[in-house]
XYZ file of C-alpha atoms in Angstrom:
638
model
C -12.500 42.139 43.065
C -11.655 39.825 40.843
C -9.848 39.634 37.456
C -11.467 38.593 33.945
C -9.218 38.944 31.537
C -6.670 36.081 32.017
C -2.553 37.059 30.964
C -0.880 36.171 27.713
C 0.407 33.083 28.511
C -1.825 31.402 31.208
C -4.255 30.979 28.271
C -2.096 28.485 26.735
C -2.398 25.287 28.661
C -5.998 25.894 28.270
C -6.557 25.742 24.910
C -4.191 23.337 25.338
C -6.734 21.782 27.160
C -9.723 22.667 25.158
C -8.121 21.317 22.148
C -7.548 17.753 23.950
C -10.572 17.953 24.671
C -12.280 18.718 21.167
C -9.316 15.692 19.321
C -9.910 13.068 21.466
C -13.831 13.048 21.129
C -13.452 13.438 17.146
C -11.251 10.800 17.399
C -13.517 8.473 19.567
C -16.374 8.902 18.022
C -14.456 8.563 14.425
C -13.285 5.761 14.668
C -15.804 4.254 17.614
C -17.931 1.563 14.874
C -21.647 2.440 14.749
C -23.796 0.883 18.308
C -23.347 -2.629 18.527
C -26.555 -4.440 19.172
C -27.702 -4.334 22.404
C -29.879 -6.872 22.213
C -29.442 -9.717 20.068
C -31.110 -11.696 17.099
C -30.624 -15.443 18.907
C -32.806 -17.169 16.274
C -35.293 -17.697 13.500
C -38.157 -19.127 12.326
C -37.173 -20.690 9.412
C -33.562 -20.948 10.874
C -30.768 -18.897 9.208
C -29.423 -20.118 6.274
C -32.342 -23.012 6.244
C -33.769 -24.545 2.926
C -37.517 -25.337 3.816
C -39.556 -27.653 1.473
C -42.694 -25.677 2.274
C -43.339 -22.018 1.866
C -43.664 -20.680 5.326
C -46.622 -18.318 6.012
C -44.627 -16.669 8.468
C -41.294 -15.258 10.532
C -40.466 -15.216 13.403
C -37.504 -13.646 14.749
C -35.936 -14.631 18.522
C -34.349 -11.930 20.606
C -31.859 -12.259 23.780
C -34.411 -9.442 25.678
C -38.022 -6.506 25.034
C -37.319 -4.487 21.440
C -39.254 -2.007 19.727
C -40.036 -2.778 15.881
C -42.599 -0.766 13.690
C -44.160 -1.938 10.002
C -41.112 -1.873 8.325
C -38.639 -3.013 11.099
C -38.801 -6.789 9.323
C -38.844 -6.703 6.290
C -39.181 -9.768 4.027
C -36.984 -10.325 0.426
C -37.995 -12.343 -3.021
C -34.157 -13.507 -4.914
C -35.750 -10.033 -6.968
C -34.812 -8.235 -4.121
C -39.619 -7.672 -4.067
C -40.735 -7.173 -0.183
C -43.112 -10.580 0.089
C -43.660 -9.481 3.432
C -47.099 -8.423 4.802
C -48.641 -7.052 7.399
C -47.312 -5.638 10.745
C -45.120 -6.614 13.798
C -47.094 -9.239 15.945
C -44.897 -9.225 19.117
C -45.846 -12.969 20.589
C -43.230 -12.844 23.035
C -43.875 -15.390 25.833
C -42.474 -15.870 29.452
C -38.195 -14.560 29.016
C -38.568 -15.411 25.077
C -38.862 -12.055 23.041
C -40.720 -13.190 20.145
C -42.177 -10.622 17.436
C -43.924 -12.295 14.051
C -44.788 -10.959 10.430
C -46.799 -12.736 7.442
C -46.190 -13.739 4.800
C -48.225 -14.111 0.578
C -48.670 -17.121 -0.256
C -47.433 -19.135 -2.255
C -44.197 -17.631 -2.833
C -42.210 -20.198 -5.786
C -38.940 -21.706 -4.186
C -35.690 -19.619 -4.088
C -33.293 -17.956 -1.584
C -35.177 -14.888 0.713
C -33.639 -11.914 2.697
C -35.070 -10.820 6.132
C -34.038 -8.122 6.862
C -34.581 -5.963 9.832
C -33.897 -2.526 12.843
C -35.650 -2.869 16.120
C -34.545 -0.658 18.744
C -33.784 -2.649 21.736
C -34.918 -1.503 25.124
C -32.209 -0.114 26.729
C -32.488 2.428 24.309
C -29.613 1.373 21.209
C -30.639 0.633 17.497
C -29.640 -2.460 16.330
C -29.715 -4.221 12.674
C -28.807 -7.601 10.752
C -30.390 -9.423 7.539
C -29.773 -13.058 6.687
C -31.118 -15.605 4.341
C -33.237 -19.054 3.750
C -34.521 -20.675 1.097
C -37.846 -22.259 0.216
C -37.467 -25.235 -2.095
C -33.373 -24.705 -2.989
C -31.390 -22.204 -3.400
C -31.475 -19.199 -6.263
C -29.201 -16.561 -7.108
C -30.373 -13.572 -4.958
C -29.801 -9.916 -6.430
C -30.880 -8.327 -2.948
C -28.459 -5.718 -1.960
C -29.031 -3.885 1.712
C -26.384 -1.803 1.220
C -27.450 1.223 4.656
C -28.800 -1.084 6.944
C -26.394 -1.253 9.650
C -28.580 0.696 12.159
C -27.028 3.825 14.721
C -24.175 4.898 12.043
C -24.187 7.878 8.482
C -23.341 10.576 9.572
C -26.588 10.623 11.249
C -24.772 8.207 13.816
C -21.766 10.685 13.904
C -24.092 13.232 15.301
C -25.956 11.566 17.644
C -22.897 10.037 19.335
C -21.216 13.839 19.220
C -24.988 15.326 21.690
C -24.369 12.302 23.666
C -20.529 13.133 24.522
C -21.609 16.820 24.614
C -23.969 15.974 27.474
C -22.825 13.690 29.349
C -19.378 16.111 30.129
C -22.281 19.834 29.992
C -24.329 17.604 32.419
C -20.473 17.021 34.998
C -19.031 20.309 34.633
C -22.865 22.317 34.954
C -23.869 19.175 37.972
C -19.737 18.994 39.102
C -19.238 22.872 39.096
C -22.259 24.432 40.937
C -21.157 21.720 43.658
C -17.792 23.103 43.792
C -18.344 26.515 44.460
C -21.149 25.266 47.008
C -18.981 22.732 49.271
C -15.579 23.988 48.335
C -15.457 27.939 47.589
C -18.620 29.811 48.344
C -16.709 32.681 47.855
C -16.227 31.126 44.484
C -19.246 31.947 43.437
C -18.220 35.722 43.018
C -16.267 34.386 40.702
C -17.844 35.200 37.116
C -14.919 31.909 35.612
C -16.498 29.598 37.702
C -20.360 31.743 37.010
C -19.251 31.176 33.688
C -18.097 27.616 32.900
C -21.443 26.266 34.586
C -23.793 28.252 32.969
C -21.677 26.862 29.450
C -22.951 23.680 31.298
C -25.777 24.185 31.164
C -26.392 26.000 27.533
C -24.213 22.888 26.835
C -26.505 20.671 27.866
C -29.797 21.765 26.859
C -28.665 22.519 23.832
C -27.421 18.583 23.157
C -30.940 17.283 24.532
C -33.164 19.410 22.115
C -30.148 17.971 18.958
C -30.952 14.297 20.482
C -34.847 14.264 20.664
C -34.543 15.816 16.999
C -32.105 13.518 15.365
C -33.654 10.961 17.512
C -36.580 8.953 15.057
C -33.492 9.019 12.320
C -30.946 7.451 14.149
C -32.446 4.826 14.810
C -34.758 4.187 11.530
C -32.755 5.113 8.337
C -29.870 6.820 9.325
C -30.526 9.629 6.394
C -30.442 13.129 6.992
C -33.503 14.223 5.189
C -34.931 13.334 8.105
C -34.208 15.000 10.889
C -36.813 17.397 10.729
C -39.816 15.258 10.157
C -42.564 16.122 12.235
C -44.131 12.203 11.974
C -40.488 10.760 13.587
C -40.160 13.202 16.517
C -43.568 12.738 17.410
C -42.947 8.647 17.316
C -39.464 9.228 19.839
C -42.231 11.186 21.505
C -44.178 8.251 21.787
C -40.505 5.936 23.085
C -39.179 5.669 26.896
C -35.946 7.598 25.900
C -38.687 10.531 23.588
C -39.646 10.549 27.770
C -36.503 10.889 29.387
C -34.917 13.936 27.009
C -38.257 15.663 27.934
C -38.162 14.663 31.087
C -34.824 16.164 31.271
C -35.071 19.223 29.182
C -37.683 20.502 32.621
C -35.079 19.396 34.105
C -33.209 21.816 32.990
C -35.739 24.404 33.646
C -35.791 24.012 37.245
C -31.983 23.886 37.266
C -31.412 27.710 35.816
C -33.380 28.596 38.188
C -30.548 26.542 41.080
C -28.144 28.763 39.484
C -28.980 31.829 39.264
C -29.580 31.996 43.444
C -26.334 30.312 43.255
C -24.780 32.932 40.883
C -27.239 35.373 42.408
C -28.399 35.822 46.012
C -25.409 33.511 47.364
C -23.224 35.275 45.891
C -24.882 38.629 46.577
C -24.511 37.162 50.684
C -20.848 36.170 50.340
C -19.859 39.386 48.696
C -21.733 41.806 51.235
C -20.728 42.006 55.191
C -22.227 40.262 57.454
C -24.706 41.719 59.217
C -26.786 40.699 63.332
C -28.733 37.887 62.571
C -28.211 37.238 58.731
C -26.249 33.978 59.386
C -28.735 31.915 60.501
C -30.011 32.940 56.663
C -26.837 32.084 54.860
C -27.699 28.806 56.508
C -30.688 27.602 55.370
C -29.873 29.388 52.050
C -27.092 26.980 51.965
C -28.709 23.900 53.299
C -31.795 24.786 51.327
C -29.618 25.255 47.893
C -27.241 21.905 48.609
C -30.809 19.503 49.545
C -32.610 21.751 45.495
C -29.407 21.277 43.778
C -29.111 17.489 45.408
C -32.592 16.897 43.153
C -32.793 18.365 40.529
C -29.195 17.079 40.058
C -30.734 13.318 41.137
C -32.973 13.691 38.282
C -30.994 15.093 35.028
C -28.588 11.624 35.829
C -31.881 9.319 36.352
C -32.898 10.305 32.544
C -29.225 8.382 31.281
C -30.866 5.922 34.086
C -34.312 4.893 32.661
C -33.774 4.667 29.577
C -30.134 2.674 29.147
C -28.194 -0.019 29.941
C -29.385 0.510 33.303
C -32.757 0.333 32.578
C -32.627 -3.250 30.848
C -31.323 -7.070 31.922
C -30.585 -8.294 36.047
C -32.022 -5.793 38.350
C -33.073 -3.468 37.158
C -34.273 -2.074 40.694
C -30.809 -1.574 42.233
C -29.453 -1.194 39.410
C -30.574 2.213 38.429
C -30.003 3.834 41.423
C -26.816 3.091 41.534
C -26.161 4.421 38.353
C -27.886 7.677 39.144
C -25.361 7.657 42.636
C -21.820 7.004 40.299
C -22.888 10.036 37.465
C -22.860 12.020 40.718
C -19.877 10.218 42.404
C -18.489 11.650 38.149
C -19.473 14.764 38.356
C -18.678 15.946 41.310
C -14.926 14.580 41.184
C -14.571 15.618 37.393
C -16.866 18.362 37.329
C -15.156 19.503 40.544
C -11.515 19.361 39.243
C -12.543 21.507 36.172
C -13.839 24.300 38.061
C -10.277 23.728 40.314
C -8.540 24.015 36.953
C -11.030 27.156 35.880
C -10.160 28.944 38.951
C -6.323 28.108 39.438
C -5.447 29.268 35.830
C -8.426 32.000 35.992
C -9.465 33.609 39.559
C -5.862 35.076 40.948
C -8.012 34.954 44.920
C -8.168 30.995 45.422
C -8.297 30.149 48.555
C -6.200 27.029 49.698
C -8.687 25.760 51.748
C -10.801 24.979 48.382
C -8.855 23.136 47.386
C -8.572 20.999 50.695
C -12.105 20.603 50.624
C -12.539 19.437 46.970
C -9.580 16.949 47.925
C -11.889 15.720 50.728
C -14.800 15.536 47.932
C -12.657 14.012 45.490
C -11.709 11.383 48.042
C -15.504 10.033 48.710
C -16.180 10.520 45.228
C -13.414 8.153 43.883
C -15.228 6.550 46.858
C -18.783 5.764 45.931
C -17.686 5.726 42.612
C -15.306 2.241 43.034
C -18.497 0.956 44.746
C -21.005 1.545 42.553
C -18.281 0.910 39.012
C -18.209 -2.653 40.401
C -21.656 -3.186 40.884
C -22.361 -1.881 36.996
C -19.426 -4.676 36.036
C -20.331 -7.941 37.042
C -23.941 -6.770 36.457
C -22.484 -5.595 32.329
C -19.933 -8.766 32.318
C -20.717 -11.151 34.016
C -17.916 -13.435 33.273
C -14.233 -13.115 33.574
C -14.352 -14.597 30.019
C -16.591 -11.500 29.297
C -14.009 -8.661 30.339
C -11.546 -10.195 28.314
C -13.375 -11.301 25.210
C -15.834 -8.734 23.940
C -15.788 -5.001 23.066
C -17.258 -4.114 26.253
C -15.328 -6.318 28.121
C -12.060 -4.605 27.700
C -12.904 -1.250 26.358
C -14.065 -1.188 30.094
C -10.620 -2.200 31.167
C -9.435 0.439 29.854
C -11.719 3.104 31.290
C -10.130 0.974 35.006
C -6.849 1.929 33.712
C -7.845 4.981 32.934
C -9.292 5.125 36.521
C -6.397 3.480 37.966
C -4.301 6.646 36.657
C -5.832 9.540 37.686
C -5.530 8.253 41.534
C -1.935 8.316 41.268
C -1.888 12.092 39.774
C -4.512 12.740 42.351
C -2.123 11.320 45.193
C 0.455 14.090 43.356
C -2.174 17.064 43.646
C -2.813 16.740 47.031
C 1.274 17.318 47.942
C 0.631 19.989 46.536
C -2.148 21.239 48.014
C -1.147 20.151 51.798
C 1.645 22.972 51.163
C -0.075 24.532 49.389
C 0.214 28.760 50.686
C -2.669 31.154 51.546
C -4.246 32.988 49.301
C -2.687 37.067 48.690
C -4.971 39.157 51.552
C -6.998 42.405 50.125
C -5.119 44.310 51.904
C -1.757 43.541 49.644
C -3.855 43.091 46.191
C -5.707 46.893 46.869
C -2.330 47.736 48.077
C -0.383 46.097 44.636
C -2.862 48.173 41.995
C -2.083 51.388 44.196
C 1.507 50.730 43.954
C 1.354 50.608 39.973
C -1.690 52.935 39.789
C 1.084 55.622 41.032
C 3.981 53.685 38.593
C 2.179 54.612 35.761
C 1.822 58.205 36.797
C -1.879 57.563 37.378
C -1.994 58.930 40.772
C -5.798 59.853 43.233
C -6.742 62.545 41.585
C -4.621 63.187 38.211
C -6.452 61.251 35.768
C -5.163 63.218 32.344
C -8.261 64.648 30.395
C -7.996 63.319 28.006
C -9.892 61.002 27.081
C -7.815 58.433 24.592
C -4.759 59.555 27.760
C -6.632 58.108 29.717
C -8.260 55.032 28.261
C -4.115 54.343 27.177
C -2.877 54.579 30.945
C -5.723 52.817 32.718
C -5.268 49.542 30.159
C -1.272 49.935 31.083
C -2.419 49.929 33.941
C -4.642 47.246 34.041
C -2.050 45.339 32.301
C 1.039 45.760 34.528
C -1.604 44.488 38.076
C -2.411 41.632 36.148
C 1.029 40.750 35.392
C 2.341 41.734 38.924
C -1.524 39.243 40.268
C 0.552 36.281 38.557
C 4.022 37.280 39.332
C 2.796 36.507 42.929
C 0.506 33.790 42.001
C 2.732 31.739 40.866
C 5.404 32.548 43.068
C 4.064 29.455 45.441
C 5.749 26.443 44.231
C 2.690 25.004 45.969
C 0.149 26.508 43.610
C 2.374 26.345 40.037
C 2.420 22.045 41.218
C -1.069 21.837 41.553
C -1.900 23.952 38.520
C 0.436 21.169 36.251
C -1.376 18.348 37.843
C -4.477 19.327 37.922
C -4.019 20.494 34.394
C -2.705 16.828 33.458
C -5.407 14.926 35.757
C -7.839 16.360 33.235
C -6.156 15.259 30.484
C -7.568 11.472 31.713
C -10.202 12.804 32.473
C -11.728 14.349 29.752
C -10.054 10.032 27.834
C -12.224 8.789 30.812
C -15.348 9.848 30.082
C -15.230 9.826 26.007
C -14.064 5.673 26.997
C -16.966 5.812 29.378
C -19.800 7.627 26.196
C -18.264 4.445 23.787
C -19.024 1.970 26.683
C -22.971 2.698 26.755
C -23.089 2.171 23.247
C -21.454 -1.462 23.018
C -23.107 -3.838 23.619
C -21.888 -5.423 27.144
C -19.882 -8.571 28.189
C -23.875 -10.726 29.539
C -25.394 -9.979 26.466
C -22.774 -10.975 24.167
C -22.539 -14.631 26.435
C -26.011 -14.905 26.722
C -26.751 -14.817 22.479
C -23.589 -16.668 22.171
C -24.742 -19.775 23.836
C -28.424 -19.695 22.592
C -27.160 -18.820 18.734
C -23.435 -20.337 18.693
C -23.628 -20.714 15.355
C -25.608 -16.976 14.113
C -23.705 -14.827 16.530
C -20.083 -15.989 16.980
C -18.101 -13.841 14.538
C -15.905 -15.047 12.263
C -14.064 -11.795 10.589
C -12.564 -13.627 7.210
C -8.950 -12.226 6.223
C -7.347 -13.920 3.671
C -3.952 -12.415 1.314
C -3.719 -13.128 -3.056
C -0.741 -12.495 -4.451
C -1.441 -11.690 -8.600
C 0.652 -11.075 -11.416
C -1.634 -8.625 -14.359
C 1.645 -9.321 -16.809
C 2.185 -5.696 -17.468
C 4.200 -3.598 -16.533
C 4.201 -3.005 -13.119
C 1.518 -5.283 -12.929
C 2.577 -7.396 -9.724
C 1.327 -7.294 -5.891
C -0.301 -8.630 -3.177
C -4.947 -8.028 -2.509
C -6.070 -8.660 1.122
C -9.518 -9.561 1.356
C -10.721 -8.143 4.836
C -14.372 -9.026 5.355
C -16.230 -8.792 9.049
C -18.187 -10.885 10.396
C -17.233 -13.438 8.790
C -20.830 -14.906 8.413
C -23.774 -14.933 7.011
C -25.472 -12.241 6.605
C -24.706 -8.935 6.078
C -21.048 -7.965 6.229
C -18.621 -5.155 6.321
C -15.774 -5.773 3.355
C -12.452 -3.910 3.200
C -9.619 -4.613 0.225
C -6.280 -3.320 0.782
C -3.558 -3.768 -2.774
C 0.400 -3.364 -1.738
C 3.186 -3.434 -4.065
C 5.954 -5.757 -3.871
C 8.040 -3.227 -1.475
C 5.130 -2.787 0.904
C 3.683 0.191 0.492
C -0.498 1.003 -1.587
C -0.674 0.132 -4.632
C -4.277 2.599 -6.388
C -5.681 -0.127 -8.708
C -7.552 0.889 -10.836
C -10.224 -1.505 -11.291
C -11.191 -3.796 -8.256
C -13.657 -6.710 -8.091
C -14.980 -8.876 -5.969
C -17.029 -12.001 -6.606
C -18.185 -14.852 -4.218
C -19.417 -19.232 -5.391
C -20.599 -21.275 -3.288
C -20.070 -23.797 -5.556
C -21.899 -27.319 -3.491
C -24.841 -24.974 -3.649
C -25.121 -23.087 -7.354
C -24.723 -20.282 -5.806
C -23.120 -16.672 -7.510
C -21.073 -15.140 -9.292
C -22.588 -13.193 -6.339
C -20.281 -9.739 -7.358
C -19.675 -6.786 -5.468
C -18.043 -4.255 -6.692
C -16.477 -2.072 -3.908
C -15.718 1.276 -3.084
C -13.253 3.436 -3.360
C -11.931 5.374 -0.102
C -7.799 6.383 -0.581
C -5.382 5.226 -2.606
C -5.199 0.895 -2.440
C -8.391 0.492 -0.174
C -11.525 -0.505 -1.288
C -14.571 -0.470 1.071
C -17.753 -1.856 0.752
C -20.756 -2.304 3.586
C -23.819 -5.343 3.519
C -22.793 -7.739 1.887
C -24.868 -10.864 2.005
C -23.800 -14.218 2.346
C -26.968 -16.373 1.831
C -25.606 -19.567 4.176
C -22.636 -21.310 4.732
C -20.101 -23.651 3.312
C -16.832 -23.341 1.534
C -17.051 -19.809 -0.757
C -15.095 -19.486 -3.283
C -13.835 -16.273 -3.536
C -12.769 -14.584 -6.920
C -11.693 -11.393 -7.011
C -10.753 -9.511 -10.118
C -7.790 -6.772 -10.049
C -6.660 -4.265 -13.515
C -3.526 -2.619 -13.612
C -3.838 -0.589 -16.340
C -6.184 -0.656 -19.504
C -6.067 -4.347 -20.961
C -4.459 -5.649 -17.782
C -6.293 -7.650 -15.694
C -6.224 -11.239 -13.815
C -8.210 -12.652 -10.946
C -6.940 -15.012 -8.070
C -9.198 -17.509 -6.855
C -9.231 -18.558 -2.956
C -11.957 -22.043 -1.163
C -12.719 -20.102 2.144
C -15.040 -21.471 5.188
C -18.040 -18.628 5.972
C -20.694 -19.857 8.192
């Protein structure tokens, strides 16, 4: 009988692995920016930063690919922040052009108008942005679009966490089941493996439900208060992503049936002694589980392929089945690795042949990963310059490096597997238990009559037997070495899966370059980074202030301000203000009061730069109730 209670010393590495899993997930999801636009704005009419002499009748936006827009997805605001658009957004796309327009009120006055948009790209990710144009001549504007960034905030973090959990849970569920069915059929009776696969199914179901509920708020307002808005949930069900999530839930019911048979009827046949004629029935059941499990797993994997990167761009008919194969290979490799790790630490009777069979399964999974990954890289990156010059390409290089590390550790694991001793025979395990029973004074037929004493002796018996089994298991150097290498491999796999999740929410390099070629002025990022010394003239009044503004162009920007003392330490100023002035066009000063984040750091989002030019940045710092100074510097923006 397999032990389901791990010795205290065995739990340490598993707890460390779990902590690593949580830490990497939190760090990558908390540190990552909101999902990048997978459809890019390539142009507009009126153009960004332009000055037109007559009031336009409509505003038209041009994107690099199709997007989904509702009535409130496109807003046009006058200099005082009042909406001047009317009606619904109209799709006027033709050929390869993806264009959308909205009518404006007649008789608009002269001044600077702000265009703000939110949409959902064809690969399911939200996009947003803002720019301005002027009628007659530029003017001051009081429009502030804080919170315009799509996919951010608490809802964005929860949605990103659910996405990562759904990937990880699918890998554990599908890979764990494949490990049992292909590598170690007797593992179907092991409770730790049963729990692993069952927990994977529960986590995937919960994450899918969370994605369905969060989706409406994630792509629209970003507010937690809108998460349970039934109207938004109903709208999500009518989208491609909503259909994919509902399909995943339906397929998970079939997966539950598969898991029940695998750990029910199939496991029972592994424990029962074979009877004449039952061998053929067992083969048929194994074959049916293999075919059914593959179909269900492929169906669940296709719910990602149908709604994300693979469904858009070039060659979607090839990309989607390749994406399904890629995800199945990931599950077979990393999910099987997780199952092997659990078996090595929690199941004392793991057979060496199971580790060897998994070694072969992992090899062919890596071959499939290499082939499908090469195609996906070409399709999403497109050029060598995008491989090093875009966020997507850089993340892809990190992923390739992690795969190389995994292959290196896997090679070490194969060496340990080759010398792995076979598991202790059932007779030896039985003899061990009898030996320990006699040592603790529980001879056959002499069970103490006192129930408390009997329970105490039973606990002692279990503890001694477990310790003995651990000593026998750890005495095999091959098994101990394999456990260490597999644990290291699983730790790297956690990071790899997190990087893969971030990749799915990062704008592909090919899209970035195409957008830059279509609209260089609107798409080239020129982050602003400058440092200015200040001296208020009072006690402790000297220091430096650093300004960082991203992307440093017309439209919405994210502003960060840092203050330092002469010795380089953070300077917690009582007040910091920033103002932007474009003297050539008589615009400004446009005031910005950033929010304090931590000591010496302030930030503000949605900082609007209405047009390009030589802007003066004025930073006012106050070091006491009466000591303050304003420092200025001219910079090129846009």
